[in-house]
mmCIF file of C-alpha atoms in Angstrom:
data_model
loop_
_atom_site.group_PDB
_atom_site.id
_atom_site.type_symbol
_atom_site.label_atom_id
_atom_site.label_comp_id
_atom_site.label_asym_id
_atom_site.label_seq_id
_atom_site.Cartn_x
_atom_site.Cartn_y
_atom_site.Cartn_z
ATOM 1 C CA UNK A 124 44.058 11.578 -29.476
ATOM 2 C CA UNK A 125 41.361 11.638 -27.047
ATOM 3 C CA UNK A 126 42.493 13.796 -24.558
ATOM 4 C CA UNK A 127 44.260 16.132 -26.993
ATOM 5 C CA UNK A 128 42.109 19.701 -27.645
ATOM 6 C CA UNK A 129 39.475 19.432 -30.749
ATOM 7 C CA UNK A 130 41.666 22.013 -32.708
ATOM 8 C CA UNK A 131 44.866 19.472 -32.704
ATOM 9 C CA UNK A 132 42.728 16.476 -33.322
ATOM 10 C CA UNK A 133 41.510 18.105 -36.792
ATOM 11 C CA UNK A 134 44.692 19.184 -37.123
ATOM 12 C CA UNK A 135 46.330 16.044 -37.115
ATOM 13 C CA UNK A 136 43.675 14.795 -38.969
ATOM 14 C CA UNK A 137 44.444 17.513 -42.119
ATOM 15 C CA UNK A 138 47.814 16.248 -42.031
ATOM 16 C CA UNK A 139 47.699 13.264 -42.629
ATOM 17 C CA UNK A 140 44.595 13.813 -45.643
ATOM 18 C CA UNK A 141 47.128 16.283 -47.252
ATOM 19 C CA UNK A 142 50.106 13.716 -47.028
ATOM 20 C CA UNK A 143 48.135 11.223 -48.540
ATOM 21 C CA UNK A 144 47.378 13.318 -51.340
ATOM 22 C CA UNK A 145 50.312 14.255 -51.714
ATOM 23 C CA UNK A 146 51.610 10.572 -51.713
ATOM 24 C CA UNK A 147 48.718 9.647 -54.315
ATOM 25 C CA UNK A 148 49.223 12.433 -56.689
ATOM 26 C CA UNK A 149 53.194 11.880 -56.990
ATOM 27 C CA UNK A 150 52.144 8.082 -57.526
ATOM 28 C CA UNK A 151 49.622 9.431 -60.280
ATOM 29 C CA UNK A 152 51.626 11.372 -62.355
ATOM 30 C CA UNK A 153 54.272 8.421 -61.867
ATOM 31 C CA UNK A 154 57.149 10.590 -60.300
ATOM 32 C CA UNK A 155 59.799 8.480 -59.053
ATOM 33 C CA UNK A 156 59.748 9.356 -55.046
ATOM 34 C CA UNK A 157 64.112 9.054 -55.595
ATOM 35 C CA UNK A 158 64.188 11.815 -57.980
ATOM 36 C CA UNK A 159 61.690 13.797 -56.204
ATOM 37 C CA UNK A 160 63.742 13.822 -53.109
ATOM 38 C CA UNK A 161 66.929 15.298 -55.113
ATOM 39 C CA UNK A 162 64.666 17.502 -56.990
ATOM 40 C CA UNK A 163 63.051 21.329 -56.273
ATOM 41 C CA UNK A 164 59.262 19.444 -56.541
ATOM 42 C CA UNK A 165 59.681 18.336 -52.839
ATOM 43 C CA UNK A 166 60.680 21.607 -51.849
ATOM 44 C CA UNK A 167 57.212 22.739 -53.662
ATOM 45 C CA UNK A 168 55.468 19.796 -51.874
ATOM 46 C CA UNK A 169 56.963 21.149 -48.904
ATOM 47 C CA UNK A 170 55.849 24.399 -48.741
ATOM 48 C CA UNK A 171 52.221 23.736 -50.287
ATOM 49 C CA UNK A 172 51.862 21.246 -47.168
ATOM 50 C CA UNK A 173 53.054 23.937 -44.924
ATOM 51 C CA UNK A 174 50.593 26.759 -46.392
ATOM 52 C CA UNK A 175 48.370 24.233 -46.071
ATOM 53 C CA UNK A 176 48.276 23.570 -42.886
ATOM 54 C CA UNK A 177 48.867 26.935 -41.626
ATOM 55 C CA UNK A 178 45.751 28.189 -43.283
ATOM 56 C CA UNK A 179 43.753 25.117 -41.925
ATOM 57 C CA UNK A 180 45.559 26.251 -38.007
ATOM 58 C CA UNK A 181 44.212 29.994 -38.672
ATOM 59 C CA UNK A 182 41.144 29.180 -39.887
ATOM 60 C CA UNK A 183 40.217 26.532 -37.490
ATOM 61 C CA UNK A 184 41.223 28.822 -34.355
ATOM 62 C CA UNK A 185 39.128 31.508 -35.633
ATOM 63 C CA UNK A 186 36.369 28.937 -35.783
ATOM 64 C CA UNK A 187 36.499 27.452 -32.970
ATOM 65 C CA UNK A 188 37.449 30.086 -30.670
ATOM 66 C CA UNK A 189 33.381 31.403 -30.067
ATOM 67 C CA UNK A 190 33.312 27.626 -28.580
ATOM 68 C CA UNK A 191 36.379 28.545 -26.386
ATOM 69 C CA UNK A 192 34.585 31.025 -24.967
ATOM 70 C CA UNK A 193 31.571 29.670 -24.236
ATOM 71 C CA UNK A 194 33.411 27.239 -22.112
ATOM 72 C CA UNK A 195 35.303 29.375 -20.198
ATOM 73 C CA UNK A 196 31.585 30.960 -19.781
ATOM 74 C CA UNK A 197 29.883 27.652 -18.580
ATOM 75 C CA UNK A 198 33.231 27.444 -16.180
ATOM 76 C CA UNK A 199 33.146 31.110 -14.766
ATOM 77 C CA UNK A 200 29.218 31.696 -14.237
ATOM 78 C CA UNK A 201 28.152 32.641 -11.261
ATOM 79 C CA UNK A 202 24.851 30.737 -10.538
ATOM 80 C CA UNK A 203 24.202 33.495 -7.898
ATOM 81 C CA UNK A 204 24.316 36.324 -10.337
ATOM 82 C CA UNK A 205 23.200 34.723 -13.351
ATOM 83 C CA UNK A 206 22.416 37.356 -15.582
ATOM 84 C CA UNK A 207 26.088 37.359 -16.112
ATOM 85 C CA UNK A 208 26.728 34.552 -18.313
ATOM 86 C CA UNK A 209 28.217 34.764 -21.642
ATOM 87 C CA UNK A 210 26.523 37.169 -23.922
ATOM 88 C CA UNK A 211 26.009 36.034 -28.031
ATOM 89 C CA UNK A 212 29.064 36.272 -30.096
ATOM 90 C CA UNK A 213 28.510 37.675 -33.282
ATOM 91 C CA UNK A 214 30.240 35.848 -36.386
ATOM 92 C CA UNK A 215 29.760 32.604 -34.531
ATOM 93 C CA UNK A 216 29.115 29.517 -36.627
ATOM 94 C CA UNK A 217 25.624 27.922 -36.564
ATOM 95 C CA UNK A 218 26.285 24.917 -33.876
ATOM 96 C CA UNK A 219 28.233 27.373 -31.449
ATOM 97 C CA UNK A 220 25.224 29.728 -31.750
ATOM 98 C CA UNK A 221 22.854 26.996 -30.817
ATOM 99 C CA UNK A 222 25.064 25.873 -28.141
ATOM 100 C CA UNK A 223 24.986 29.312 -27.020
ATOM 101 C CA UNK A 224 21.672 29.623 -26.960
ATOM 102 C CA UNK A 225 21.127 26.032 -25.562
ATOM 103 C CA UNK A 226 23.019 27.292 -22.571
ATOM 104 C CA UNK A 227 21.052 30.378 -21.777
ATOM 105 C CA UNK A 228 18.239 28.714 -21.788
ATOM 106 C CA UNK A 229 19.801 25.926 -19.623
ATOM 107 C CA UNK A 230 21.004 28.717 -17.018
ATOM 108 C CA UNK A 231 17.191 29.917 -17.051
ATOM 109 C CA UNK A 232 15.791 26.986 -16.690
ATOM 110 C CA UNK A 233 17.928 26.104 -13.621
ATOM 111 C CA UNK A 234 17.423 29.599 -12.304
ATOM 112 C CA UNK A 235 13.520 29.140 -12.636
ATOM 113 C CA UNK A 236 13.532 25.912 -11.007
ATOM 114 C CA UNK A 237 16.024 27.236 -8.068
ATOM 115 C CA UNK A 238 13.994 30.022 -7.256
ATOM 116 C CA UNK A 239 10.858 28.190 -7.447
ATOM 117 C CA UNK A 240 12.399 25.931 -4.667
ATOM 118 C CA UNK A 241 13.811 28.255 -2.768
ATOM 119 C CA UNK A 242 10.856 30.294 -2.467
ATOM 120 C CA UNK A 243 8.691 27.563 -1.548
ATOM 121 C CA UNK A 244 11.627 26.458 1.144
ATOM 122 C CA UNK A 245 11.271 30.006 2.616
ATOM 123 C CA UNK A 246 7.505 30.168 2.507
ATOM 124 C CA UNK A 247 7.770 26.544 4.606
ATOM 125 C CA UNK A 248 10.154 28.270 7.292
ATOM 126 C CA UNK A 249 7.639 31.177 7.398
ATOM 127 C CA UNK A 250 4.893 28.989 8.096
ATOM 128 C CA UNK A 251 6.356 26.874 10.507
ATOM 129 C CA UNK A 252 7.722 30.610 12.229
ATOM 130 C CA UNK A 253 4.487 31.766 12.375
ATOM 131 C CA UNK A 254 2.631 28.244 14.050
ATOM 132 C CA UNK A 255 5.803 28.285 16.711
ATOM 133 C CA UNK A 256 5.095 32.418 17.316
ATOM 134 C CA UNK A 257 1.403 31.623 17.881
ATOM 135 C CA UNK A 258 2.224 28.224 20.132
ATOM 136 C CA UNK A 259 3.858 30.591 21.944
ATOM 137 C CA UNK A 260 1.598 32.882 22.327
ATOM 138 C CA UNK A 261 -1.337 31.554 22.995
ATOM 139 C CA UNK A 262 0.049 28.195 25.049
ATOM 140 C CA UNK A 263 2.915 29.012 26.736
ATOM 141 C CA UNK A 264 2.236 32.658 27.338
ATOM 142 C CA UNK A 265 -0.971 31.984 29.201
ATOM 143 C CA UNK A 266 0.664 29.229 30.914
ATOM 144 C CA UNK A 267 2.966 32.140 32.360
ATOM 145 C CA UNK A 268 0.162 34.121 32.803
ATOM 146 C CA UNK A 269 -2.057 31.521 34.446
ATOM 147 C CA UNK A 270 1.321 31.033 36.916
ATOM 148 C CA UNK A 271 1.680 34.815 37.681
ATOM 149 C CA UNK A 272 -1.871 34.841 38.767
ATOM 150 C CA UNK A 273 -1.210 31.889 41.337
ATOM 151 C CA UNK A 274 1.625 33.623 42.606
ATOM 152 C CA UNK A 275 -0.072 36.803 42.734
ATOM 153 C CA UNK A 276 -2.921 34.838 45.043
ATOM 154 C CA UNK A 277 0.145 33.119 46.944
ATOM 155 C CA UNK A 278 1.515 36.433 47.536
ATOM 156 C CA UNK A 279 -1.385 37.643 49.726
ATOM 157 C CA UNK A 280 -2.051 34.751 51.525
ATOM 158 C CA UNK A 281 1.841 33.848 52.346
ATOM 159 C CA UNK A 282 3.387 34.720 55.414
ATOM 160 C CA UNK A 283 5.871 37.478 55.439
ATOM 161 C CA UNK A 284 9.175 35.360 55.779
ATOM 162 C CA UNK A 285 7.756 33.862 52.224
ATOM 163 C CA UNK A 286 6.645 37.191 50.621
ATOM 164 C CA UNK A 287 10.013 38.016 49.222
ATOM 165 C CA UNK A 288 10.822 34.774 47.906
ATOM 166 C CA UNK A 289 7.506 34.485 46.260
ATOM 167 C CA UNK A 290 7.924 38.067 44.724
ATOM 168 C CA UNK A 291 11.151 37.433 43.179
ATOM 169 C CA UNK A 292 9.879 34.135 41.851
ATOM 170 C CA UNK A 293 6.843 36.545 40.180
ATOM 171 C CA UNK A 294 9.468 38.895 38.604
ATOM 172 C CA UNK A 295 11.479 35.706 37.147
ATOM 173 C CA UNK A 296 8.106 34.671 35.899
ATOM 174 C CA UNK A 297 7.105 38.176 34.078
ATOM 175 C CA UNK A 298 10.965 38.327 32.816
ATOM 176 C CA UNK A 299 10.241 35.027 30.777
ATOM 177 C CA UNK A 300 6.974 36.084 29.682
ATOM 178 C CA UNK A 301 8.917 39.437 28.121
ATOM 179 C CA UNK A 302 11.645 37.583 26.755
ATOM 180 C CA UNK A 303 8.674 35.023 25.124
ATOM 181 C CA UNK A 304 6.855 37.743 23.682
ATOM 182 C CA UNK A 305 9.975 39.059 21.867
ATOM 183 C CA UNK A 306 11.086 35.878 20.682
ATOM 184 C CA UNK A 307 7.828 35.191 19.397
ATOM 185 C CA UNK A 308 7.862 38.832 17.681
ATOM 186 C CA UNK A 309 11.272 37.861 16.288
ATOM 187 C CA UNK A 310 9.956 34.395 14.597
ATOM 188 C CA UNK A 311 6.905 36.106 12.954
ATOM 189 C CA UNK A 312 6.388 40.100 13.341
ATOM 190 C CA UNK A 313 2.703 40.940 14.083
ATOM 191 C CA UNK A 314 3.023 44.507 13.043
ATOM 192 C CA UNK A 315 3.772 43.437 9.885
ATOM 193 C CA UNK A 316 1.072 41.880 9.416
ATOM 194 C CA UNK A 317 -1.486 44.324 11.446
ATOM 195 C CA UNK A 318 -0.050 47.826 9.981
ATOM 196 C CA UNK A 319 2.134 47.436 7.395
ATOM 197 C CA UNK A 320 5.622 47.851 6.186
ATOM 198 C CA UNK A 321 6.884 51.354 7.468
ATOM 199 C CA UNK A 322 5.398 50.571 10.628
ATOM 200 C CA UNK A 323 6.993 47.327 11.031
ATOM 201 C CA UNK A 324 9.935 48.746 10.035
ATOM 202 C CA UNK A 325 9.830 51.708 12.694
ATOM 203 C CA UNK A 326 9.142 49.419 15.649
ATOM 204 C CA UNK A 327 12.029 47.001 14.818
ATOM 205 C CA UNK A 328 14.782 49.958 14.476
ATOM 206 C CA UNK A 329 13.428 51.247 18.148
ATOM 207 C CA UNK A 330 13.513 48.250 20.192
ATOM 208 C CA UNK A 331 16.972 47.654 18.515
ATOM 209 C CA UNK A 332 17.899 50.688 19.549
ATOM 210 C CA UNK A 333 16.355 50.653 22.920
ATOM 211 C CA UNK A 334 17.891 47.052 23.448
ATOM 212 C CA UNK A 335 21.850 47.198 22.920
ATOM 213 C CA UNK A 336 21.545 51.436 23.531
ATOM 214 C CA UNK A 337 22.814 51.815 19.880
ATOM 215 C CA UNK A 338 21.696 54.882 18.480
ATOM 216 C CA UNK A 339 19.451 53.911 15.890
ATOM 217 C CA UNK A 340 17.153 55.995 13.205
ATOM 218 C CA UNK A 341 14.649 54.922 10.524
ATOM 219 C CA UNK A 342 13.871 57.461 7.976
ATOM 220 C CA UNK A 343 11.172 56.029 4.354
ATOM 221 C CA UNK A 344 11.534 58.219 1.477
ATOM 222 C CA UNK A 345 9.065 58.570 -1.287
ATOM 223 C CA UNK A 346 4.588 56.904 -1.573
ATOM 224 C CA UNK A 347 5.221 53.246 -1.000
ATOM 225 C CA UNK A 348 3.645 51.126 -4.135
ATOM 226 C CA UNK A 349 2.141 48.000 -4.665
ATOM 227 C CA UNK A 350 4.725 45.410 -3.216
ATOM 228 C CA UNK A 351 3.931 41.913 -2.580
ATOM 229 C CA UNK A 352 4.160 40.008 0.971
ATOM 230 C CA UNK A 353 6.985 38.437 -0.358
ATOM 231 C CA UNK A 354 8.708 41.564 -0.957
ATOM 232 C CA UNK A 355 7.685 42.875 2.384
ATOM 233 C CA UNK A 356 9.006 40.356 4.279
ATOM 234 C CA UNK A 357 12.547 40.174 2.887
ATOM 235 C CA UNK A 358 13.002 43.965 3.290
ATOM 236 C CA UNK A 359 12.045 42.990 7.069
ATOM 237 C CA UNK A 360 14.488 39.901 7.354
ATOM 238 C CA UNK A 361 17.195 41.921 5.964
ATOM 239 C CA UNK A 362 16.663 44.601 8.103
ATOM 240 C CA UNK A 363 16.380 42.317 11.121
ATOM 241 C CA UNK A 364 19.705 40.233 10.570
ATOM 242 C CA UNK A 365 21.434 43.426 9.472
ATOM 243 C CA UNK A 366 20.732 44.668 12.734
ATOM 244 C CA UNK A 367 21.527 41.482 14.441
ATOM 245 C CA UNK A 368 25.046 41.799 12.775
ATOM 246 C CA UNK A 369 25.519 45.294 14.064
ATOM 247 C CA UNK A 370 24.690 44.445 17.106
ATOM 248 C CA UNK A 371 26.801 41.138 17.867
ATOM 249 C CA UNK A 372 29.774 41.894 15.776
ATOM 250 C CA UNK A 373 30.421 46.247 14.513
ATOM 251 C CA UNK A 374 30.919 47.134 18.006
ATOM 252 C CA UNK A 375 28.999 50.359 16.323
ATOM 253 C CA UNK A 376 27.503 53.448 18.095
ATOM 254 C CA UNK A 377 25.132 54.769 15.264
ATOM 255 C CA UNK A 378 23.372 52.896 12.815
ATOM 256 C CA UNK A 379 20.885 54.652 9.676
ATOM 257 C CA UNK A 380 17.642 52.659 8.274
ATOM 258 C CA UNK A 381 16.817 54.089 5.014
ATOM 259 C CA UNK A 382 13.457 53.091 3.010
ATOM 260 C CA UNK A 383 13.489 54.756 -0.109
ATOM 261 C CA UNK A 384 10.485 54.688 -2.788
ATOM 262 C CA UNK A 385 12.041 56.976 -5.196
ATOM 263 C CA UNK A 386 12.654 55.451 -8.965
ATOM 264 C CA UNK A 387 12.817 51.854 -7.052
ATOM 265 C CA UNK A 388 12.718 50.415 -3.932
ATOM 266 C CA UNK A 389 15.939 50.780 -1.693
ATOM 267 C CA UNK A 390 16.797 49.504 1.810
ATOM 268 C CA UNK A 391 19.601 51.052 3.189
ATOM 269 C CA UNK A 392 21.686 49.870 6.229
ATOM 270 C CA UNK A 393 24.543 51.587 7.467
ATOM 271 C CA UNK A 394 26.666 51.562 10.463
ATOM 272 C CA UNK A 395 30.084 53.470 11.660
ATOM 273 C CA UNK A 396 31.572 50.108 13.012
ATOM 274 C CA UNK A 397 34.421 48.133 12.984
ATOM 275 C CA UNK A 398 33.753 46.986 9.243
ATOM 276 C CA UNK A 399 34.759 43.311 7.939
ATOM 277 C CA UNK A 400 36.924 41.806 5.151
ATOM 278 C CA UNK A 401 35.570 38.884 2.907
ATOM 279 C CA UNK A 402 36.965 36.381 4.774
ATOM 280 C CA UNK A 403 34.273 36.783 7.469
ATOM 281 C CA UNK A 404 31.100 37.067 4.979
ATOM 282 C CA UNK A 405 30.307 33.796 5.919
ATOM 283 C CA UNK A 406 30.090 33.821 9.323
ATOM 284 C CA UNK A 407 27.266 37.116 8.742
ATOM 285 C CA UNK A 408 24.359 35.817 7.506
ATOM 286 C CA UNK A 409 25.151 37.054 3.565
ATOM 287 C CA UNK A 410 24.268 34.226 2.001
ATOM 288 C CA UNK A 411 21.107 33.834 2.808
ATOM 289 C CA UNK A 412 20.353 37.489 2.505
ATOM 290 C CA UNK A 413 21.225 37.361 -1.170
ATOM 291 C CA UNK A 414 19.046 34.291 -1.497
ATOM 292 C CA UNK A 415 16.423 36.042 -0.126
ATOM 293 C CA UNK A 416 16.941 38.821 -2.324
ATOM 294 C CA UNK A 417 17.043 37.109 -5.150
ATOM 295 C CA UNK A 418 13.725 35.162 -4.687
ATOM 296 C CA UNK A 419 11.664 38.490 -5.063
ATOM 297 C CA UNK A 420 13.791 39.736 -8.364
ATOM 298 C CA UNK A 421 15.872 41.992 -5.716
ATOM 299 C CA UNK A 422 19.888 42.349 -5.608
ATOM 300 C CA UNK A 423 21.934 42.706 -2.204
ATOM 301 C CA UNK A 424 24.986 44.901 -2.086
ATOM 302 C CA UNK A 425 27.531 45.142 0.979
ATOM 303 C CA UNK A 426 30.381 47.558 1.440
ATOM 304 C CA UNK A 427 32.470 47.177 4.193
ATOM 305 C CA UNK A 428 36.377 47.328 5.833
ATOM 306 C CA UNK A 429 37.837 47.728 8.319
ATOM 307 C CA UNK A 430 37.560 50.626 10.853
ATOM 308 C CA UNK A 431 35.170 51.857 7.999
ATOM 309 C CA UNK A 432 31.743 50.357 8.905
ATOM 310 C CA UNK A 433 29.392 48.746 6.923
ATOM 311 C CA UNK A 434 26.932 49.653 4.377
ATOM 312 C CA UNK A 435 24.180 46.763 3.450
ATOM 313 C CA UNK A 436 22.196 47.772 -0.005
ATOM 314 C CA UNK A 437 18.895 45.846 -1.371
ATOM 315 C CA UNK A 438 17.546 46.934 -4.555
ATOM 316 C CA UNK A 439 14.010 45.718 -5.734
ATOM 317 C CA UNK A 440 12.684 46.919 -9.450
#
């Protein structure tokens, strides 16, 4: 009986309370069971069992079917998009509506607490990009500085048959120092930080542009409001592994940054490239996108297929 459903247990339960009865009342009104076989009052008996337990069947499935569904809910919810979980059924019974309401505030809770780790997990990765963008900044980059200048003093003291090796040597040295300085841009954007969001957003769409020669625009729509850092930041990590996408996997030629302000704030990311199916959203990035997005009370939408390009959405209320 264990492993049968609730419904059948009670089920087989009724049964055997209206057999009894029906065993104890024939005793009662001392029917011989012989006679009652031969006679019409087991056909009665029959039938009033039957009604019985076909009312008990409807009426129990009615009852419990509110609890049906809220396990089908608790088995379908999408912990990523949580504001989809079962909504109240109306005509419920008392203990399904408190199991109901048990659950929502179950899903909140873990929502609250996920969030609340997730954001402090990102807020740790920020800090530790922005200690390794300023190590490399102020340590290693005037290391490389500090070694140009010696090979700058080498230069004009060397003897000519040296000259070109040392000068190559120099040009090695002020290719690392560039390829620093972006890296260190990359881990923790200045420009967000020294002039704000549009601007940030401007200078990342032209050195994308200027570095893989994909034609690139960035167009903001609308008076930016009060956003926090938070908010800032994942419109610029979105942007910035959007664009990392379209550059090492759309094969694209043109690629549109929209910041819109109007109603609510939009990002908008579009390419002409080669497009993706779903089988290859993991390999992108998505993931933690949405997480992202979801940390600041923001939703991430992608549309994409083959040979159609790709469109990358975030929405923040």
């Amino acid at each position: 009986m264990k492993s049968r459903s609730l419904l059948a247990q009670v089920l087989a339960v009724n049964l055997l309370l209206v057999a009894g009865t029906v065993l104890v009342a024939t005793m009662a009104v001392d029917l011989h069971f012989a006679s009652v076989v031969k006679g019409r009052e087991i056909v009665v008996l029959a039938l009033a069992v039957m009604a019985t337990l076909l009312g008990n069947w409807l009426l129990l499935r009615r009852r419990f079917r509110p609890l049906d569904q809220v396990i089908s809910a608790m088995e379908e919810i999408d912990l990523a998009e949580p504001e989809q979980a079962l909504l109240r059924k109306r005509g419920a019974s008392a203990e399904v509506q408190r199991l109901q309401a048990a659950f929502h505030r179950m899903i909140a809770r873990l929502e609250s607490e996920r969030r609340a780790a997730g954001r402090a997990a990102i807020q740790g990765q920020e800090r530790e990009r922005r200690r390794i963008a300023q190590d490399l900044h102020d340590e290693v980059n005037q290391a490389l500085t500090a070694v140009l200048l010696r090979l700058q003093a080498s230069i004009e003291h060397a003897p000519l048959e040296l000259r070109r090796e040392l000068l190559e040597t120099k040009r090695l040295a002020n290719q690392a120092m560039e390829e620093l300085l972006a890296l260190a841009r990359q881990l923790r954007p200045a420009v967000l930080d020294d002039h704000g969001l549009i601007a940030a957003l401007h200078s990342q769409v032209r050195d994308f542009s200027d570095q893989t020669g994909i034609h690139a625009t960035f167009n903001a729509r609308g008076a930016m409001p009060t956003i926090t850092p938070e908010q800032q930041l994942v419109l610029y990590r979105v942007t910035q592994e959007s664009l990392s996408n379209v550059a090492q996997h759309a094969e694209a030629k043109k690629v549109d940054v929209e910041l819109s302000f109007i109603g609510r704030t939009l990002l908008r990311i579009r390419d002409d490239g080669r497009g993706f199916t779903a089988s290859r959203n993991g390999g992108l990035g998505l993931t933690g996108m949405r997480e992202r997005a979801l940390l600041v009370g923001g939703h991430l939408s992608i549309w994409s297929a083959e040979g159609h390009g790709t469109r990358v959405e975030l929405t923040i209320r």
